[in-house]
JSON list of C-alpha atoms in Angstrom, two decimals:
[
{"chain": "A", "resi": 29, "resn": "PRO", "atom": "CA", "xyz": [-10.29, 25.44, 25.31]},
{"chain": "A", "resi": 30, "resn": "LYS", "atom": "CA", "xyz": [-10.98, 22.41, 23.14]},
{"chain": "A", "resi": 31, "resn": "ALA", "atom": "CA", "xyz": [-9.22, 19.77, 25.24]},
{"chain": "A", "resi": 32, "resn": "HIS", "atom": "CA", "xyz": [-12.41, 18.02, 26.38]},
{"chain": "A", "resi": 33, "resn": "ASN", "atom": "CA", "xyz": [-13.82, 18.07, 22.87]},
{"chain": "A", "resi": 34, "resn": "ASN", "atom": "CA", "xyz": [-10.62, 16.59, 21.44]},
{"chain": "A", "resi": 35, "resn": "LEU", "atom": "CA", "xyz": [-10.51, 13.91, 24.11]},
{"chain": "A", "resi": 36, "resn": "GLY", "atom": "CA", "xyz": [-14.13, 13.06, 23.34]},
{"chain": "A", "resi": 37, "resn": "VAL", "atom": "CA", "xyz": [-13.26, 12.62, 19.66]},
{"chain": "A", "resi": 38, "resn": "VAL", "atom": "CA", "xyz": [-10.38, 10.28, 20.53]},
{"chain": "A", "resi": 39, "resn": "LEU", "atom": "CA", "xyz": [-12.63, 8.27, 22.85]},
{"chain": "A", "resi": 40, "resn": "MET", "atom": "CA", "xyz": [-15.24, 7.94, 20.10]},
{"chain": "A", "resi": 41, "resn": "GLN", "atom": "CA", "xyz": [-12.52, 6.63, 17.78]},
{"chain": "A", "resi": 42, "resn": "LEU", "atom": "CA", "xyz": [-11.58, 4.12, 20.48]},
{"chain": "A", "resi": 43, "resn": "ASP", "atom": "CA", "xyz": [-15.24, 2.99, 20.68]},
{"chain": "A", "resi": 44, "resn": "GLU", "atom": "CA", "xyz": [-15.75, 4.47, 24.15]},
{"chain": "A", "resi": 45, "resn": "PRO", "atom": "CA", "xyz": [-18.94, 6.50, 23.61]},
{"chain": "A", "resi": 46, "resn": "ALA", "atom": "CA", "xyz": [-19.92, 6.63, 27.28]},
{"chain": "A", "resi": 47, "resn": "LEU", "atom": "CA", "xyz": [-16.59, 8.21, 28.21]},
{"chain": "A", "resi": 48, "resn": "ALA", "atom": "CA", "xyz": [-16.72, 10.51, 25.19]},
{"chain": "A", "resi": 49, "resn": "LEU", "atom": "CA", "xyz": [-20.14, 11.85, 26.21]},
{"chain": "A", "resi": 50, "resn": "GLY", "atom": "CA", "xyz": [-18.82, 13.17, 29.49]},
{"chain": "A", "resi": 51, "resn": "HIS", "atom": "CA", "xyz": [-16.05, 15.09, 27.76]},
{"chain": "A", "resi": 52, "resn": "PHE", "atom": "CA", "xyz": [-18.35, 16.58, 25.13]},
{"chain": "A", "resi": 53, "resn": "ARG", "atom": "CA", "xyz": [-20.73, 17.72, 27.85]},
{"chain": "A", "resi": 54, "resn": "GLU", "atom": "CA", "xyz": [-17.89, 19.17, 29.89]},
{"chain": "A", "resi": 55, "resn": "GLU", "atom": "CA", "xyz": [-16.71, 21.11, 26.85]},
{"chain": "A", "resi": 56, "resn": "THR", "atom": "CA", "xyz": [-20.16, 22.53, 26.14]},
{"chain": "A", "resi": 57, "resn": "GLN", "atom": "CA", "xyz": [-20.54, 23.57, 29.78]},
{"chain": "A", "resi": 58, "resn": "ARG", "atom": "CA", "xyz": [-17.15, 25.29, 29.89]},
{"chain": "A", "resi": 59, "resn": "HIS", "atom": "CA", "xyz": [-17.30, 26.74, 26.38]},
{"chain": "A", "resi": 60, "resn": "PRO", "atom": "CA", "xyz": [-20.93, 26.83, 25.21]},
{"chain": "A", "resi": 61, "resn": "TRP", "atom": "CA", "xyz": [-19.88, 28.74, 22.07]},
{"chain": "A", "resi": 62, "resn": "ASN", "atom": "CA", "xyz": [-17.81, 25.77, 20.83]},
{"chain": "A", "resi": 63, "resn": "ALA", "atom": "CA", "xyz": [-19.72, 24.63, 17.75]},
{"chain": "A", "resi": 64, "resn": "ASP", "atom": "CA", "xyz": [-17.37, 21.66, 17.31]},
{"chain": "A", "resi": 65, "resn": "ALA", "atom": "CA", "xyz": [-18.41, 20.25, 20.67]},
{"chain": "A", "resi": 66, "resn": "TRP", "atom": "CA", "xyz": [-22.13, 20.64, 19.91]},
{"chain": "A", "resi": 67, "resn": "PHE", "atom": "CA", "xyz": [-21.57, 19.00, 16.52]},
{"chain": "A", "resi": 68, "resn": "ASN", "atom": "CA", "xyz": [-19.74, 16.09, 18.13]},
{"chain": "A", "resi": 69, "resn": "LEU", "atom": "CA", "xyz": [-22.58, 15.68, 20.62]},
{"chain": "A", "resi": 70, "resn": "GLY", "atom": "CA", "xyz": [-24.83, 15.41, 17.57]},
{"chain": "A", "resi": 71, "resn": "LEU", "atom": "CA", "xyz": [-22.63, 12.70, 16.08]},
{"chain": "A", "resi": 72, "resn": "TRP", "atom": "CA", "xyz": [-22.63, 10.92, 19.43]},
{"chain": "A", "resi": 73, "resn": "ALA", "atom": "CA", "xyz": [-26.44, 11.07, 19.68]},
{"chain": "A", "resi": 74, "resn": "GLU", "atom": "CA", "xyz": [-26.84, 9.87, 16.12]},
{"chain": "A", "resi": 75, "resn": "MET", "atom": "CA", "xyz": [-24.55, 6.91, 16.82]},
{"chain": "A", "resi": 76, "resn": "GLN", "atom": "CA", "xyz": [-26.74, 6.08, 19.81]},
{"chain": "A", "resi": 77, "resn": "GLY", "atom": "CA", "xyz": [-29.84, 6.10, 17.59]},
{"chain": "A", "resi": 78, "resn": "ASP", "atom": "CA", "xyz": [-31.28, 9.31, 19.06]},
{"chain": "A", "resi": 79, "resn": "ALA", "atom": "CA", "xyz": [-32.12, 11.36, 15.96]},
{"chain": "A", "resi": 80, "resn": "ALA", "atom": "CA", "xyz": [-34.09, 13.97, 17.93]},
{"chain": "A", "resi": 81, "resn": "ALA", "atom": "CA", "xyz": [-31.15, 14.76, 20.19]},
{"chain": "A", "resi": 82, "resn": "ALA", "atom": "CA", "xyz": [-28.78, 14.74, 17.22]},
{"chain": "A", "resi": 83, "resn": "ARG", "atom": "CA", "xyz": [-30.90, 17.33, 15.44]},
{"chain": "A", "resi": 84, "resn": "THR", "atom": "CA", "xyz": [-30.97, 19.48, 18.57]},
{"chain": "A", "resi": 85, "resn": "TYR", "atom": "CA", "xyz": [-27.19, 19.36, 18.92]},
{"chain": "A", "resi": 86, "resn": "TYR", "atom": "CA", "xyz": [-26.60, 20.07, 15.23]},
{"chain": "A", "resi": 87, "resn": "GLY", "atom": "CA", "xyz": [-28.96, 23.02, 15.53]},
{"chain": "A", "resi": 88, "resn": "ARG", "atom": "CA", "xyz": [-27.03, 24.33, 18.50]},
{"chain": "A", "resi": 89, "resn": "ALA", "atom": "CA", "xyz": [-23.76, 24.04, 16.56]},
{"chain": "A", "resi": 90, "resn": "ILE", "atom": "CA", "xyz": [-25.32, 26.17, 13.83]},
{"chain": "A", "resi": 91, "resn": "ARG", "atom": "CA", "xyz": [-26.60, 28.69, 16.36]},
{"chain": "A", "resi": 92, "resn": "GLU", "atom": "CA", "xyz": [-23.11, 29.05, 17.80]},
{"chain": "A", "resi": 93, "resn": "ASN", "atom": "CA", "xyz": [-21.49, 29.28, 14.35]},
{"chain": "A", "resi": 94, "resn": "PRO", "atom": "CA", "xyz": [-23.92, 30.04, 11.49]},
{"chain": "A", "resi": 95, "resn": "ALA", "atom": "CA", "xyz": [-21.18, 29.19, 8.96]},
{"chain": "A", "resi": 96, "resn": "TYR", "atom": "CA", "xyz": [-20.64, 25.66, 10.32]},
{"chain": "A", "resi": 97, "resn": "ALA", "atom": "CA", "xyz": [-21.32, 23.71, 7.12]},
{"chain": "A", "resi": 98, "resn": "PRO", "atom": "CA", "xyz": [-20.92, 20.15, 8.51]},
{"chain": "A", "resi": 99, "resn": "ALA", "atom": "CA", "xyz": [-23.79, 20.76, 10.93]},
{"chain": "A", "resi": 100, "resn": "TYR", "atom": "CA", "xyz": [-26.10, 21.88, 8.12]},
{"chain": "A", "resi": 101, "resn": "GLU", "atom": "CA", "xyz": [-25.20, 18.75, 6.16]},
{"chain": "A", "resi": 102, "resn": "LYS", "atom": "CA", "xyz": [-25.85, 16.41, 9.09]},
{"chain": "A", "resi": 103, "resn": "LEU", "atom": "CA", "xyz": [-29.04, 18.26, 10.02]},
{"chain": "A", "resi": 104, "resn": "GLY", "atom": "CA", "xyz": [-30.30, 17.76, 6.47]},
{"chain": "A", "resi": 105, "resn": "ARG", "atom": "CA", "xyz": [-29.53, 14.04, 6.59]},
{"chain": "A", "resi": 106, "resn": "THR", "atom": "CA", "xyz": [-30.85, 13.27, 10.08]},
{"chain": "A", "resi": 107, "resn": "PRO", "atom": "CA", "xyz": [-34.49, 12.17, 10.04]},
{"chain": "A", "resi": 108, "resn": "PRO", "atom": "CA", "xyz": [-36.94, 14.32, 11.99]},
{"chain": "A", "resi": 109, "resn": "ALA", "atom": "CA", "xyz": [-38.30, 13.02, 15.28]},
{"chain": "A", "resi": 110, "resn": "ARG", "atom": "CA", "xyz": [-41.50, 11.02, 15.08]}
]
């Protein structure tokens, strides 16, 4: 169930964020409980300079898995929307 998420991660590593986005979104549509995919959407949004979206995605990762420590860390380091 994590194929799209994993492909998105590889595409981000290959500097293909537009292609990665589609796979992260596909993963969250197919498996909305996948905290990894929501977290990676947060990383994607942060890399695009969209702190508000990043915070939303990190929050969703936490909602799906309250023990997901990396999302708490990123949420604490991402500036609030202005």
